[in-house]
Amino acid sequence: MKRLVILISGRGSNMEAIVQACAAEGWPATVAAVVSNRPDAAGLAFAAARGIATAVVDHKAYGSREAFDAELARVVDGFSPDLVVLAGFMRILTPGFTARYARRMLNIHPSLLPAFTGLHTHERALAMGCKVAGVTVHFVTAELDHGAIVMQAVVPVQPGDDAQALAARVLAAEHRIYPQSVRWCVEDALAWDGDAVVHHRGGAPQQLLLD
Ligand code: GRF
């Protein structure tokens, strides 16, 4: 059984989608813990109610990113993860932390990377007049919202969309591709091709086009 540690900062809907798919689809994996940097993260209650261990490492209690990341690594390592899953975890991680979990830490970012790294992706996509938007699951490197892409979903931008409407359409796609991507990891279905990642069992599509 592969051990997953999921890091959240808030609502935790992607974490919920992963927990539910893991149980419903009988993945060879267990969610060992959900860790938040915010004590009030709503997702902690969902995890606790499911009997999943939870922990909080409050970034406000640490004087530097290095000190916070050192404690976060200590807590995460305490759950012996095979895979660390960032699910709406809103902290920039130090190169030391990302190196520690190289090729075993995933992130989801609500844009079609490499476009719109960072915050306010939907507002920026709308301001640019983008005709499609989407979401990316990728392995984490020291560079923010960068790293080998596991899966992307594309959704249309509809006339009259505001950021909230677009975010909701993208979020529905997130809840489809993040569990799928994590499942591939725990099933060892991904292979590295240089710095890229390919699905090597039957070449399952790493793209989802929604309309
Ligand atoms: C998602 O849109 C995710 O892509 C972004 O932050 C949001 C988190 O939502 N990084 P949730 O906490 O998973 O509900």
XYZ file of N, CA and C in Angstrom, residues 79-154:
228
model
N 4.758 10.624 8.759
C 3.710 9.755 8.194
C 4.244 8.886 7.062
N 5.554 8.882 6.869
C 6.230 8.010 5.895
C 5.569 8.000 4.517
N 5.476 9.146 3.881
C 4.754 9.192 2.603
C 5.554 8.600 1.440
N 4.842 7.892 0.561
C 5.399 7.571 -0.755
C 5.161 8.729 -1.710
N 4.047 9.440 -1.497
C 3.674 10.548 -2.373
C 3.091 11.664 -1.511
N 3.579 12.882 -1.753
C 3.032 14.067 -1.093
C 2.166 14.790 -2.119
N 0.946 15.114 -1.731
C -0.032 15.678 -2.659
C -0.419 17.073 -2.174
N -0.013 18.090 -2.922
C -0.398 19.464 -2.583
C -1.775 19.726 -3.189
N -2.745 20.015 -2.344
C -4.125 20.192 -2.813
C -4.646 21.518 -2.276
N -4.383 22.590 -3.028
C -4.749 23.917 -2.543
C -3.871 24.329 -1.379
N -2.607 23.918 -1.410
C -1.650 24.278 -0.359
C -0.970 25.575 -0.788
N -1.282 26.660 -0.072
C -0.961 27.997 -0.571
C 0.314 28.569 0.050
N 1.370 27.792 0.048
C 2.669 28.284 0.521
C 3.711 28.032 -0.548
N 4.604 28.990 -0.729
C 5.749 28.784 -1.613
C 6.783 27.974 -0.836
N 7.235 26.887 -1.434
C 8.130 25.957 -0.737
C 9.586 26.251 -1.088
N 10.468 26.018 -0.134
C 11.905 26.259 -0.358
C 12.490 25.165 -1.248
N 13.601 25.472 -1.932
C 14.255 24.447 -2.762
C 14.634 23.204 -1.959
N 14.986 23.387 -0.696
C 15.316 22.222 0.144
C 14.131 21.291 0.302
N 12.959 21.881 0.490
C 11.749 21.059 0.671
C 11.396 20.355 -0.638
N 11.431 21.096 -1.752
C 11.047 20.469 -3.020
C 12.051 19.384 -3.420
N 13.329 19.579 -3.099
C 14.336 18.551 -3.420
C 14.115 17.289 -2.596
N 13.692 17.475 -1.353
C 13.471 16.329 -0.462
C 12.411 15.382 -1.044
N 11.408 15.977 -1.714
C 10.313 15.159 -2.258
C 10.328 15.163 -3.792
N 11.510 15.301 -4.362
C 11.609 15.335 -5.825
C 11.014 14.069 -6.425
N 10.200 14.255 -7.443
C 9.533 13.158 -8.170
C 8.572 12.363 -7.299
N 8.281 12.861 -6.093
C 7.228 12.214 -5.301
C 6.342 13.254 -4.622
N 6.195 14.417 -5.281
C 5.273 15.438 -4.793
C 4.549 16.045 -5.984
N 3.208 16.020 -5.908
C 2.350 16.547 -6.967
C 1.686 17.840 -6.514
N 1.348 18.673 -7.490
C 0.568 19.888 -7.234
C -0.509 19.999 -8.300
N -1.573 20.720 -7.953
C -2.578 21.062 -8.964
C -2.634 22.577 -9.054
N -2.646 23.074 -10.284
C -2.657 24.522 -10.494
C -3.766 24.853 -11.494
N -4.637 25.819 -11.142
C -5.810 26.072 -11.978
C -5.531 26.946 -13.202
N -4.597 26.495 -14.027
C -4.372 27.123 -15.335
C -3.743 26.075 -16.235
N -3.657 26.410 -17.506
C -2.948 25.548 -18.446
C -1.487 25.964 -18.414
N -0.720 25.352 -17.528
C 0.710 25.696 -17.436
C 1.381 25.394 -18.763
N 2.385 26.205 -19.175
C 3.083 27.184 -18.351
C 2.452 28.570 -18.307
N 1.215 28.743 -18.786
C 0.560 30.051 -18.676
C 0.049 30.272 -17.250
N 0.092 31.495 -16.820
C -0.545 31.934 -15.572
C -0.109 31.146 -14.340
N 1.179 31.131 -14.089
C 1.653 30.633 -12.803
C 1.224 31.638 -11.721
N 1.231 31.203 -10.483
C 0.925 32.114 -9.381
C -0.567 32.282 -9.151
N -0.932 33.422 -8.573
C -2.304 33.639 -8.091
C -3.199 34.275 -9.159
N -4.504 34.288 -8.870
C -5.519 34.989 -9.673
C -5.512 34.533 -11.133
N -5.394 33.251 -11.337
C -5.273 32.735 -12.700
C -6.516 33.033 -13.537
N -7.687 32.878 -12.941
C -8.917 33.033 -13.738
C -9.117 34.502 -14.140
N -8.876 35.401 -13.207
C -8.982 36.831 -13.534
C -8.017 37.177 -14.676
N -6.817 36.656 -14.590
C -5.796 36.985 -15.600
C -6.151 36.366 -16.955
N -6.673 35.141 -16.946
C -7.067 34.508 -18.208
C -8.204 35.295 -18.872
N -9.174 35.736 -18.066
C -10.290 36.506 -18.623
C -9.799 37.857 -19.147
N -8.896 38.500 -18.400
C -8.388 39.807 -18.830
C -7.622 39.704 -20.150
N -7.017 38.545 -20.391
C -6.273 38.334 -21.637
C -7.179 37.937 -22.792
N -8.443 37.679 -22.489
C -9.351 37.228 -23.538
C -9.131 35.784 -23.950
N -8.644 34.966 -23.042
C -8.436 33.538 -23.354
C -9.757 32.891 -23.767
N -9.701 32.018 -24.746
C -10.904 31.317 -25.222
C -11.069 29.956 -24.563
N -9.972 29.438 -24.063
C -10.040 28.207 -23.259
C -9.235 28.445 -21.982
N -9.592 27.670 -20.966
C -8.863 27.707 -19.696
C -8.684 26.269 -19.256
N -8.168 26.080 -18.062
C -8.009 24.688 -17.650
C -7.207 24.549 -16.390
N -6.689 23.346 -16.214
C -6.015 22.984 -14.979
C -4.910 21.980 -15.286
N -3.872 22.032 -14.465
C -2.690 21.198 -14.679
C -2.314 20.480 -13.387
N -2.052 19.186 -13.485
C -1.414 18.445 -12.390
C 0.036 18.217 -12.798
N 0.952 18.568 -11.900
C 2.372 18.466 -12.258
C 3.200 18.052 -11.049
N 4.351 17.471 -11.310
C 5.313 17.225 -10.242
C 5.926 18.552 -9.827
N 6.270 18.647 -8.552
C 6.747 19.909 -7.997
C 8.265 19.991 -8.086
N 8.722 21.153 -8.566
C 10.160 21.474 -8.549
C 10.328 22.772 -7.770
N 11.574 23.240 -7.701
C 11.837 24.464 -6.942
C 11.188 25.678 -7.597
N 10.912 25.591 -8.889
C 10.317 26.726 -9.597
C 8.798 26.676 -9.427
N 8.207 27.792 -9.014
C 6.780 27.836 -8.697
C 5.918 27.414 -9.898
N 4.987 26.486 -9.655
C 4.041 26.037 -10.683
C 4.758 25.599 -11.957
N 5.790 24.827 -11.756
C 6.618 24.340 -12.841
C 6.792 22.843 -12.604
N 7.431 22.143 -13.506
C 7.693 20.718 -13.279
C 6.866 19.858 -14.204
N 7.271 18.611 -14.339
C 6.694 17.696 -15.326
C 5.178 17.601 -15.195
N 4.514 17.739 -16.333
C 3.051 17.743 -16.352
C 2.534 16.305 -16.442
N 1.662 15.956 -15.498
C 1.054 14.617 -15.470
C -0.222 14.607 -16.297
N -1.043 15.627 -16.118
C -2.331 15.655 -16.811
C -2.835 17.096 -16.875
N -3.539 17.406 -17.968
C -4.200 18.702 -18.089
C -5.631 18.504 -18.561
N -6.507 19.377 -18.092
C -7.879 19.423 -18.602
C -8.127 20.814 -19.166
N -8.840 20.842 -20.276
C -9.166 22.100 -20.944
C -10.670 22.317 -20.863
